[in-house]
Coordinates of C-alpha atoms in Angstrom, one line a residue:
M1 CA 0.1 0.0 0.0
T2 CA 3.0 2.2 -0.4
N3 CA 2.2 3.1 -4.1
H4 CA 0.4 6.2 -3.3
P5 CA -2.3 7.7 -5.7
K6 CA -1.0 11.2 -6.4
I7 CA -2.9 14.8 -7.4
G8 CA -1.9 15.7 -10.9
I9 CA -1.7 19.6 -11.6
R10 CA -2.3 20.8 -14.8
P11 CA -1.0 24.2 -15.7
I12 CA -3.5 25.8 -18.2
I13 CA -2.1 28.6 -20.7
D14 CA -3.3 30.8 -23.5
G15 CA -2.2 28.7 -26.5
R16 CA -1.6 31.8 -28.9
R17 CA 1.8 31.9 -30.0
G18 CA 4.0 34.8 -30.8
G19 CA 4.3 36.7 -27.6
I20 CA 1.2 35.9 -25.4
R21 CA 1.9 32.3 -24.4
E22 CA 5.4 33.1 -23.9
S23 CA 4.7 35.8 -21.5
L24 CA 2.7 33.6 -19.3
E25 CA 4.7 30.4 -19.4
E26 CA 6.8 30.9 -16.1
M27 CA 3.8 32.4 -14.2
T28 CA 1.5 29.6 -15.1
M29 CA 4.1 26.9 -14.2
G30 CA 5.0 28.7 -11.2
M31 CA 1.1 28.4 -9.9
A32 CA 1.3 24.7 -10.4
L33 CA 4.7 24.3 -8.6
S34 CA 3.5 26.5 -5.6
V35 CA 0.6 24.1 -5.3
A36 CA 2.9 21.0 -5.2
K37 CA 4.9 22.8 -2.6
L38 CA 1.9 23.6 -0.4
Y39 CA 0.3 20.0 -0.7
A40 CA 3.7 18.4 0.1
A41 CA 4.1 20.6 3.1
K42 CA 0.5 20.6 4.5
L43 CA -1.1 17.1 3.4
R44 CA -0.1 13.6 4.2
Y45 CA -1.5 10.2 3.7
A46 CA -2.8 8.0 6.3
D47 CA 0.6 6.5 6.7
G48 CA 2.2 10.0 7.4
V49 CA 3.9 10.2 4.0
P50 CA 3.8 13.6 2.5
V51 CA 1.1 14.0 -0.3
E52 CA 2.9 13.7 -4.0
C53 CA 2.0 15.7 -6.9
V54 CA 2.4 15.3 -10.5
I55 CA 2.8 18.2 -12.8
A56 CA 2.2 17.9 -16.6
D57 CA 5.5 18.2 -18.7
T58 CA 4.4 21.6 -20.2
T59 CA 1.6 24.1 -19.8
I60 CA -1.6 23.0 -21.5
G61 CA -2.8 25.2 -24.3
G62 CA -4.6 22.8 -26.2
V63 CA -6.5 19.4 -26.5
A64 CA -2.9 17.6 -27.6
E65 CA -1.1 18.8 -24.6
A66 CA -4.0 17.8 -22.4
A67 CA -4.3 14.5 -24.0
A68 CA -0.4 14.2 -23.3
A69 CA -1.0 15.3 -19.5
T70 CA -3.5 12.6 -19.1
D71 CA -1.1 10.0 -20.4
K72 CA 1.4 11.0 -17.8
F73 CA -1.0 10.9 -15.1
R74 CA -2.3 7.4 -15.9
D75 CA 1.3 6.3 -15.9
N76 CA 1.9 8.0 -12.4
N77 CA -0.9 6.8 -10.4
V78 CA -2.6 10.0 -10.5
G79 CA -6.5 10.0 -9.0
A80 CA -7.4 13.4 -8.8
V81 CA -6.6 16.6 -11.0
L82 CA -5.9 20.2 -10.1
S83 CA -6.1 23.0 -13.2
V84 CA -4.4 26.3 -12.4
T85 CA -4.4 29.4 -14.8
P86 CA -3.4 32.8 -14.4
C87 CA -5.3 33.8 -17.6
W88 CA -7.9 33.2 -20.5
C89 CA -7.5 30.0 -22.1
Y90 CA -9.4 27.6 -24.3
G91 CA -12.2 26.0 -22.0
S92 CA -13.3 22.7 -23.4
E93 CA -10.0 22.2 -25.3
T94 CA -7.9 22.1 -21.9
I95 CA -10.3 20.6 -19.3
D96 CA -9.8 16.9 -17.9
M97 CA -12.5 14.4 -19.3
D98 CA -11.8 11.6 -16.9
P99 CA -15.1 10.9 -15.3
L100 CA -13.5 9.1 -12.0
M101 CA -11.3 12.1 -11.2
P102 CA -12.1 14.5 -8.7
K103 CA -11.6 18.1 -10.1
A104 CA -10.7 21.5 -9.3
I105 CA -9.7 24.8 -11.2
W106 CA -8.0 27.6 -9.5
G107 CA -8.3 30.7 -11.6
F108 CA -6.0 33.5 -10.3
N109 CA -7.6 36.9 -9.4
K110 CA -5.6 39.3 -11.3
T111 CA -6.8 42.3 -13.5
Q112 CA -4.0 42.3 -15.8
R113 CA -5.0 38.7 -17.0
P114 CA -8.6 37.3 -16.8
G115 CA -7.9 33.9 -14.8
A116 CA -11.5 34.2 -13.5
V117 CA -13.0 34.3 -17.0
Y118 CA -11.3 31.3 -17.9
L119 CA -12.4 29.7 -14.4
A120 CA -16.0 30.7 -15.4
S121 CA -15.8 29.2 -19.0
A122 CA -14.0 25.8 -17.7
L123 CA -16.5 25.3 -15.2
A124 CA -19.3 26.0 -17.4
G125 CA -18.1 23.5 -19.9
H126 CA -17.5 20.8 -17.0
N127 CA -21.1 21.5 -16.0
Q128 CA -22.3 21.2 -19.6
K129 CA -20.4 17.8 -19.9
G130 CA -21.6 16.3 -16.7
L131 CA -18.0 16.5 -14.7
P132 CA -18.7 18.4 -11.7
A133 CA -15.4 20.7 -10.8
F134 CA -14.5 22.7 -7.8
G135 CA -13.8 26.4 -8.7
I136 CA -11.4 28.3 -6.6
Y137 CA -11.1 31.9 -6.8
G138 CA -9.4 34.4 -4.5
S139 CA -11.6 37.1 -2.8
E140 CA -9.1 39.9 -3.6
V141 CA -7.3 40.9 -6.6
Q142 CA -3.6 40.5 -6.5
E143 CA -0.9 42.7 -8.1
Q144 CA 0.7 41.5 -11.4
D145 CA 4.1 40.6 -9.3
D146 CA 2.2 39.0 -6.5
N147 CA 2.1 35.2 -7.1
S148 CA 1.2 34.2 -3.4
I149 CA -1.4 31.8 -2.5
T150 CA -3.6 33.9 -0.2
P151 CA -5.3 32.5 2.7
D152 CA -8.7 31.9 1.3
V153 CA -7.2 30.2 -1.6
E154 CA -4.9 28.2 0.4
E155 CA -8.1 27.2 2.5
K156 CA -9.9 25.8 -0.6
L157 CA -6.9 24.1 -2.0
L158 CA -6.5 22.2 1.1
R159 CA -10.2 21.2 1.5
F160 CA -10.1 20.1 -2.0
G161 CA -6.6 18.2 -1.6
R162 CA -7.8 16.3 1.6
A163 CA -11.1 15.1 0.4
A164 CA -9.4 14.2 -3.0
V165 CA -6.7 12.1 -1.3
A166 CA -9.4 10.4 1.0
V167 CA -11.3 9.4 -2.4
M168 CA -8.3 8.2 -4.0
E169 CA -7.1 6.3 -1.0
M170 CA -10.2 4.4 -0.9
R171 CA -10.6 3.3 -4.5
G172 CA -9.6 -0.4 -4.9
K173 CA -9.5 -1.0 -1.2
S174 CA -11.6 -3.6 0.8
Y175 CA -14.0 -3.5 3.6
L176 CA -13.5 -6.6 5.7
S177 CA -16.3 -8.1 7.6
I178 CA -15.5 -10.9 10.0
G179 CA -18.4 -12.6 10.8
S180 CA -21.8 -11.3 9.6
V181 CA -24.7 -9.2 11.1
S182 CA -24.6 -8.6 14.9
M183 CA -27.7 -8.6 16.9
G184 CA -29.9 -7.4 13.7
I185 CA -27.7 -3.9 13.3
A186 CA -28.7 -2.8 9.9
G187 CA -25.5 -1.2 9.6
S188 CA -23.7 -4.4 9.7
M189 CA -25.3 -5.7 6.8
P190 CA -22.6 -4.9 4.4
D191 CA -24.3 -3.4 1.2
P192 CA -21.8 -4.1 -1.8
D193 CA -23.5 -1.9 -4.2
F194 CA -22.9 1.0 -2.2
F195 CA -19.1 0.2 -1.4
Q196 CA -19.0 -0.7 -5.0
E197 CA -20.7 2.3 -6.5
Y198 CA -20.1 5.2 -4.2
L199 CA -16.6 4.4 -2.9
G200 CA -14.8 2.2 -5.5
M201 CA -14.3 -0.4 -2.8
R202 CA -15.0 -4.1 -2.6
N203 CA -16.2 -6.4 0.2
E204 CA -14.4 -9.1 1.9
A205 CA -15.9 -11.4 4.2
V206 CA -14.5 -14.3 6.4
D207 CA -16.4 -16.4 9.1
C208 CA -15.6 -16.1 12.7
S209 CA -14.4 -19.9 12.8
E210 CA -11.2 -18.2 10.9
I211 CA -10.2 -16.8 14.4
A212 CA -10.6 -20.2 16.0
R213 CA -8.7 -21.9 13.1
R214 CA -5.7 -19.6 13.3
I215 CA -5.2 -19.9 17.1
E216 CA -5.8 -23.6 17.1
L217 CA -3.3 -24.0 14.2
G218 CA -0.7 -21.6 15.4
I219 CA -1.3 -19.2 12.2
Y220 CA 0.3 -16.0 14.0
D221 CA 3.7 -14.9 14.7
K222 CA 4.9 -16.1 18.0
E223 CA 7.6 -14.1 18.4
E224 CA 5.2 -11.3 18.1
F225 CA 3.0 -12.6 20.6
E226 CA 5.6 -12.9 23.3
R227 CA 6.4 -9.5 22.9
A228 CA 2.7 -8.3 22.7
M229 CA 2.0 -10.4 26.2
A230 CA 4.9 -8.7 27.9
W231 CA 3.4 -5.3 26.6
V232 CA 0.1 -6.4 28.1
E233 CA 1.6 -7.6 31.4
K234 CA 3.3 -4.0 31.6
H235 CA 0.5 -1.7 30.7
C236 CA -2.8 -3.6 30.9
K237 CA -2.9 -6.5 33.3
T238 CA -1.2 -3.9 36.0
H239 CA -4.4 -1.8 35.1
E240 CA -7.1 -4.3 35.3
G241 CA -10.1 -2.8 36.8
E242 CA -12.7 -4.2 39.1
D243 CA -14.3 -7.3 38.2
L244 CA -18.1 -6.0 38.5
N245 CA -19.6 -9.5 37.6
P246 CA -21.7 -11.3 40.2
E247 CA -19.8 -13.6 42.2
H248 CA -20.7 -16.8 40.2
L249 CA -20.0 -15.3 36.9
R250 CA -16.4 -14.3 37.8
Y251 CA -13.6 -16.0 36.2
S252 CA -10.4 -17.4 38.3
R253 CA -7.1 -15.5 37.9
E254 CA -6.1 -18.5 35.8
K255 CA -8.9 -18.1 33.3
K256 CA -8.5 -14.6 33.3
D257 CA -4.9 -14.9 32.0
E258 CA -6.0 -17.5 29.6
V259 CA -8.4 -14.8 28.2
W260 CA -5.8 -12.0 27.8
E261 CA -3.8 -14.4 25.8
Y262 CA -6.9 -15.3 23.7
V263 CA -7.6 -11.5 22.8
V264 CA -4.0 -10.6 22.2
K265 CA -4.1 -13.4 19.5
M266 CA -7.2 -12.1 18.4
T267 CA -5.8 -8.7 17.8
M268 CA -3.0 -10.2 15.8
I269 CA -5.2 -12.1 13.6
F270 CA -7.7 -9.2 13.0
R271 CA -4.6 -7.1 11.8
D272 CA -3.2 -10.0 9.7
L273 CA -6.8 -10.5 8.4
M274 CA -7.0 -7.0 7.2
V275 CA -3.4 -6.1 5.8
G276 CA -1.6 -9.5 5.8
N277 CA 1.6 -10.3 7.4
P278 CA 4.8 -11.6 5.4
K279 CA 6.0 -13.4 8.7
L280 CA 3.2 -15.9 7.9
A281 CA 4.4 -16.7 4.4
E282 CA 7.8 -17.5 6.2
M283 CA 5.7 -20.0 8.6
G284 CA 4.3 -21.6 5.3
F285 CA 1.4 -19.9 5.3
E286 CA 1.3 -17.9 2.1
E287 CA -2.4 -17.4 1.5
E288 CA -2.7 -16.1 4.8
A289 CA 0.0 -14.0 4.6
A290 CA -1.4 -11.9 1.7
G291 CA -4.5 -10.5 3.8
H292 CA -7.5 -8.9 2.1
N293 CA -6.2 -5.2 1.2
A294 CA -8.5 -3.9 3.8
I295 CA -8.4 -0.5 4.7
A296 CA -11.2 -0.8 7.0
G297 CA -13.1 -3.6 8.6
G298 CA -15.2 -4.8 11.6
F299 CA -15.9 -7.8 14.1
Q300 CA -19.5 -9.4 14.3
G301 CA -18.7 -10.5 17.8
Q302 CA -22.3 -10.6 19.3
R303 CA -23.7 -13.2 19.5
Q304 CA -22.8 -16.2 18.4
W305 CA -19.3 -15.8 18.9
T306 CA -19.2 -13.9 22.4
D307 CA -21.6 -16.6 23.8
F308 CA -18.8 -18.9 24.2
R309 CA -15.4 -16.9 23.2
P310 CA -13.9 -13.6 24.6
D311 CA -15.3 -10.4 23.0
G312 CA -13.4 -8.2 20.8
D313 CA -13.3 -5.3 23.0
F314 CA -9.8 -5.2 23.6
S315 CA -9.0 -6.0 20.0
E316 CA -11.1 -3.1 18.8
A317 CA -9.7 -0.7 21.3
I318 CA -6.1 -1.4 20.4
L319 CA -6.6 -1.8 16.8
N320 CA -8.2 1.7 16.7
T321 CA -5.5 3.2 18.8
S322 CA -2.4 4.9 17.2
F323 CA 0.1 2.6 19.4
D324 CA 0.5 -1.1 20.4
W325 CA 3.4 -3.6 21.5
N326 CA 5.0 -2.9 18.1
G327 CA 5.2 0.9 18.9
I328 CA 3.7 4.1 17.7
R329 CA 1.7 3.6 14.3
E330 CA -1.2 4.5 12.1
A331 CA -4.4 3.6 13.7
Y332 CA -6.6 0.9 12.1
T333 CA -10.1 1.6 11.1
F334 CA -12.0 -1.3 13.0
A335 CA -15.9 -1.1 13.6
T336 CA -17.4 -3.0 16.6
E337 CA -20.4 -5.2 15.8
N338 CA -19.1 -4.9 12.1
D339 CA -21.1 -1.9 11.9
T340 CA -20.0 -1.1 8.3
L341 CA -21.6 2.1 7.9
N342 CA -20.1 3.5 11.1
G343 CA -16.9 2.1 9.9
V344 CA -17.2 3.7 6.7
S345 CA -17.7 7.2 8.8
M346 CA -14.7 6.3 10.8
L347 CA -12.8 5.9 7.5
F348 CA -13.8 9.2 6.0
M349 CA -12.6 11.1 9.1
H350 CA -9.5 8.9 9.6
L351 CA -8.4 10.0 6.1
L352 CA -9.3 13.6 6.3
T353 CA -7.6 14.1 9.7
N354 CA -4.7 11.1 10.0
Q355 CA -5.9 10.5 13.3
A356 CA -7.5 7.7 15.6
Q357 CA -11.4 7.6 15.3
L358 CA -13.6 6.8 18.1
F359 CA -16.5 4.5 17.9
S360 CA -19.4 4.7 20.0
D361 CA -23.0 4.4 20.9
V362 CA -25.1 7.6 20.8
R363 CA -26.5 6.3 24.0
S364 CA -28.5 9.1 26.0
Y365 CA -29.4 12.6 26.1
W366 CA -29.1 14.5 29.4
S367 CA -30.9 17.8 29.9
P368 CA -29.6 20.4 32.4
E369 CA -32.8 19.8 34.3
A370 CA -32.3 15.9 34.3
V371 CA -28.6 16.2 35.4
E372 CA -29.7 18.7 38.4
R373 CA -32.6 16.7 39.4
A374 CA -30.6 13.2 39.4
T375 CA -27.1 14.7 41.2
G376 CA -28.2 17.9 42.3
R377 CA -25.3 19.6 40.5
K378 CA -25.5 21.9 37.4
L379 CA -23.9 21.6 34.0
T380 CA -21.8 24.3 32.9
G381 CA -19.4 25.8 30.2
K382 CA -20.0 24.2 26.8
A383 CA -22.0 21.5 28.6
A384 CA -24.6 24.1 29.9
N385 CA -27.3 23.1 27.3
G386 CA -27.2 19.4 27.8
I387 CA -25.0 16.6 26.9
I388 CA -25.1 13.4 24.9
H389 CA -23.6 10.4 26.7
L390 CA -21.3 8.6 24.3
I391 CA -20.3 5.0 25.3
N392 CA -19.4 1.5 24.0
S393 CA -17.4 -1.4 25.3
G394 CA -15.7 -2.0 21.9
S395 CA -13.5 0.3 19.4
S396 CA -13.0 3.2 21.8
T397 CA -9.4 4.1 20.8
L398 CA -7.3 5.2 23.5
D399 CA -6.5 8.1 22.0
A400 CA -9.7 9.4 23.2
S401 CA -9.1 9.5 26.6
G402 CA -7.3 12.9 26.2
A403 CA -4.3 12.1 27.7
M404 CA -2.1 13.7 24.9
S405 CA -1.7 17.5 24.8
D406 CA -0.5 20.4 22.8
A407 CA 2.0 22.9 23.6
E408 CA -0.2 24.9 26.0
G409 CA -1.2 21.8 27.9
N410 CA -4.7 21.3 26.1
P411 CA -6.1 17.8 25.6
V412 CA -5.7 16.7 22.1
M413 CA -5.6 13.9 19.8
K414 CA -2.6 13.7 16.9
P415 CA -1.7 12.0 13.9
F416 CA 0.8 9.2 14.8
W417 CA 3.7 10.8 13.5
E418 CA 3.3 13.5 16.3
I419 CA 2.7 11.4 19.3
T420 CA 5.5 10.7 21.8
E421 CA 6.3 7.7 23.7
Q422 CA 5.3 9.7 26.9
E423 CA 1.8 10.4 25.5
A424 CA 1.3 7.1 24.6
E425 CA 2.1 5.8 28.1
R426 CA -0.1 8.4 29.5
C427 CA -3.2 7.1 27.6
L428 CA -2.4 3.7 29.0
E429 CA -2.2 4.9 32.4
A430 CA -5.3 6.9 31.9
T431 CA -7.2 3.4 30.9
T432 CA -8.2 0.6 33.0
W433 CA -9.5 -2.7 31.7
H434 CA -12.4 -4.5 33.3
P435 CA -13.6 -7.9 32.8
A436 CA -16.4 -8.0 30.5
G437 CA -19.7 -8.4 31.9
R438 CA -20.6 -12.1 31.4
E439 CA -24.3 -11.9 31.3
Y440 CA -24.0 -10.1 28.0
M441 CA -20.6 -11.6 27.1
R442 CA -20.6 -15.0 28.4
G443 CA -17.2 -15.9 26.9
G444 CA -15.5 -12.9 28.8
G445 CA -13.1 -10.4 27.5
F446 CA -11.7 -7.1 28.7
S447 CA -13.0 -3.8 28.2
S448 CA -11.1 -0.1 27.9
K449 CA -12.4 2.2 30.7
F450 CA -11.5 6.0 30.6
F451 CA -13.2 9.3 30.9
T452 CA -12.4 11.7 27.9
R453 CA -10.9 15.1 29.2
G454 CA -12.5 18.0 27.9
D455 CA -13.0 20.5 26.6
M456 CA -11.6 18.9 23.0
P457 CA -13.2 20.1 20.0
V458 CA -14.8 17.2 18.0
T459 CA -16.8 16.2 15.2
M460 CA -19.5 13.3 15.1
C461 CA -20.5 12.0 11.9
R462 CA -22.6 8.9 10.7
L463 CA -23.3 7.5 7.2
N464 CA -26.9 6.0 6.8
L465 CA -28.6 4.2 4.0
I466 CA -32.1 5.5 3.1
K467 CA -34.5 3.2 0.8
G468 CA -35.2 5.0 -2.4
Q469 CA -32.6 7.5 -1.4
G470 CA -29.4 6.0 -1.2
P471 CA -26.5 7.0 1.4
V472 CA -26.8 10.2 3.3
L473 CA -24.4 11.8 6.0
Q474 CA -24.9 13.5 9.2
I475 CA -22.5 15.8 10.7
A476 CA -22.3 17.4 14.2
E477 CA -19.5 19.8 15.6
G478 CA -19.1 20.1 19.2
W479 CA -16.8 19.3 22.1
A480 CA -16.1 16.4 24.4
V481 CA -16.9 18.2 27.6
N482 CA -15.7 17.9 31.4
V483 CA -18.4 17.5 34.0
D484 CA -18.4 17.6 37.6
R485 CA -17.2 14.6 39.1
A486 CA -20.2 13.8 40.9
I487 CA -22.3 14.2 37.6
F488 CA -19.7 11.5 35.9
E489 CA -20.0 9.0 38.6
H490 CA -23.8 9.1 39.0
I491 CA -24.2 8.9 35.1
D492 CA -21.7 6.2 34.8
K493 CA -23.2 3.8 37.5
R494 CA -26.7 3.9 35.7
T495 CA -25.0 2.5 32.5
D496 CA -21.8 0.4 32.4
P497 CA -19.3 1.7 34.6
S498 CA -16.8 -0.5 33.1
W499 CA -16.9 1.0 29.7
P500 CA -15.4 4.2 28.7
T501 CA -17.4 7.5 28.6
T502 CA -17.3 10.4 26.3
Y503 CA -19.8 13.6 26.9
F504 CA -20.5 15.5 23.7
A505 CA -21.9 18.8 23.5
P506 CA -22.8 19.8 20.0
R507 CA -22.7 23.6 19.0
L508 CA -26.1 24.8 18.7
T509 CA -27.2 27.1 15.8
G510 CA -30.8 27.7 16.8
R511 CA -32.1 26.1 13.2
G512 CA -33.2 22.4 12.3
A513 CA -31.8 19.7 14.4
F514 CA -29.4 22.1 16.1
R515 CA -32.2 24.0 18.0
S516 CA -31.4 21.9 21.0
V517 CA -29.0 19.0 22.0
Y518 CA -32.3 17.0 22.3
N519 CA -32.9 17.7 18.8
V520 CA -29.4 16.7 17.8
M521 CA -29.9 13.0 19.9
N522 CA -33.3 12.8 18.3
N523 CA -32.4 13.3 14.8
W524 CA -29.3 11.2 14.8
G525 CA -30.2 8.2 12.3
A526 CA -28.7 5.3 14.0
N527 CA -27.3 3.9 17.5
H528 CA -23.7 4.6 16.6
G529 CA -21.6 7.2 15.9
A530 CA -17.8 8.2 14.6
I531 CA -16.3 10.9 16.6
T532 CA -12.8 12.6 15.4
Y533 CA -10.7 15.4 17.1
G534 CA -11.3 18.9 15.7
H535 CA -13.7 20.5 13.8
V536 CA -13.7 18.7 10.3
G537 CA -17.4 19.1 9.1
A538 CA -16.5 21.5 6.2
D539 CA -13.9 18.7 5.0
L540 CA -16.7 16.3 5.4
I541 CA -19.0 18.2 3.3
T542 CA -16.6 18.5 0.5
L543 CA -15.8 14.7 0.6
A544 CA -19.4 13.8 0.5
A545 CA -20.0 15.8 -2.7
M546 CA -17.0 14.4 -4.2
L547 CA -18.8 10.8 -3.6
R548 CA -22.1 12.3 -4.4
I549 CA -23.5 11.7 -0.9
P550 CA -26.2 14.4 0.2
V551 CA -25.5 15.9 3.8
C552 CA -29.0 15.7 5.6
M553 CA -28.0 17.1 9.0
H554 CA -24.7 19.6 9.6
N555 CA -24.1 22.7 11.8
V556 CA -21.2 24.2 9.6
D557 CA -21.1 27.7 8.8
E558 CA -22.4 28.3 5.3
E559 CA -19.4 30.2 4.2
K560 CA -17.3 27.4 4.8
I561 CA -19.3 25.0 2.5
F562 CA -17.2 24.0 -0.5
R563 CA -19.1 21.9 -3.1
P564 CA -18.7 21.8 -7.0
S565 CA -19.8 24.6 -8.8
A566 CA -22.6 23.0 -10.7
W567 CA -24.5 22.5 -7.3
A568 CA -25.2 26.2 -7.4
A569 CA -27.4 25.4 -10.6
F570 CA -29.6 23.0 -8.4
G571 CA -31.3 25.7 -6.5
S572 CA -30.6 28.5 -3.9
D573 CA -31.4 26.3 -0.8
P574 CA -28.0 24.7 0.0
E575 CA -29.5 21.4 1.4
G576 CA -31.9 21.0 -1.2
A577 CA -29.5 21.6 -4.1
D578 CA -27.1 19.2 -2.7
Y579 CA -29.9 16.4 -2.8
R580 CA -30.8 17.3 -6.1
A581 CA -27.2 17.6 -7.7
C582 CA -26.4 14.4 -5.9
N583 CA -29.2 12.6 -7.3
N584 CA -28.6 14.3 -10.9
Y585 CA -25.0 12.9 -11.0
G586 CA -25.4 9.6 -9.0
P587 CA -22.6 7.8 -7.7
V588 CA -19.1 8.1 -9.3
Y589 CA -18.4 4.5 -9.8
R590 CA -21.6 3.2 -11.3

């Protein structure tokens, strides 16, 4: 997975020779070089490598040069294109015609040369041909000798770049289901048409019996297992939480130790199933060593497996965390209960932010009045309008404990390459591991337990499939908030005190679903949500437009919404226009 898809940059120029084209060559190619420099400095793939750009060999003044650029891009694994120009050019002769490529055009705002005129002409051509493109145009006129990228242009260039990289990295990859449908949850019923047509992905599946087969036959790296167990002894078993099971359901110490070994093996096997492991080929298991080319996955767990085998809580938590016994590394995207739609929601935000993602139940709404009635304490600060209790026994990344910090000491979550060993240690110290409740999880297991430190800016999103409509995306920006300790303990004891807790306060706008915290909860489309650090709703809206997925609920400021220019032709109401445009164009890969 190291042959990264690249962004192709197309420097577009007025093709008239004899003075006009010659006077623009340096400026036009300079725009392309400046964008490539920006992307390399500010954007990374999920594995931490700076985003690569491929620039056309020459400026593009006509269809022959456009075709030459297309050939070069095809040979260099280009998956999205950005055209740049400071001047008038020939519109339909110079645009990119590949229907699978996300596209944007930056027209320089200079009065000496009409970059905006080309931008409008080229966008009209794109729209007429059914090839939606994002238009980028600075709000301020720049002087002839000023070739800088202004802040508003940079914001749009980066927003397009982040979303384009996410689209490219999903294309051709797999979602791996380990098991099948969990407890009738609709999201864990993989819809292959959705994955194929909207994401360009395939679905892979293995039965849960594959876990037992690999454990019984020893199809895992024995040396890594010993290293993993030493790490678990140091960081997890020493932080075992109270066993809250009734006496007759408590495992003996010997049995608990067996469960620890089993869940560590499960974790390794889940990872190997997703991405493969060359060590297995050395052991004679060449087929197993290949993996399933999975960029995301999920584990059914409940109920057939967990009725007699350890649950996936430990495995899901560790895979979704930015470190394990092998050190600090990219977090995997792995969904509890094989909720494929929440897994995709996590994947969207992982690819946009390069950070670990939190999987959680959207469990309950607590009004200020209910909190005061139950605890005698008031919610304050960002929590003053009420909170949504996010809690789940499974895929709760340890990154979400809030034990990492920025230079000012504020709790944060980070891309893995910015995480220090000390921060990883603090996340482990903030986490206890409670034996699973065996009334539900009869085979036992261990669940992470922490309380997310606030106030961290976070974004919650969820993809849902609607019969007759197709996929829709929900977005809620807000904060993971602190509450009075007495409030936390009271709410904690009313649910499951062995599970990790995050209290979410969405940002209210006074409109629609964001009139109140209750309305956010009441309009959420499923029992699960994906949560990321930072306010990234605008990036999600851009990504959704690239994938032709309408956004049915969000609290992003309207001036931050960035969609293809064609969306403006579908009505003045942004939400309605989004639905009509997505319906008109349909999924990219159909």
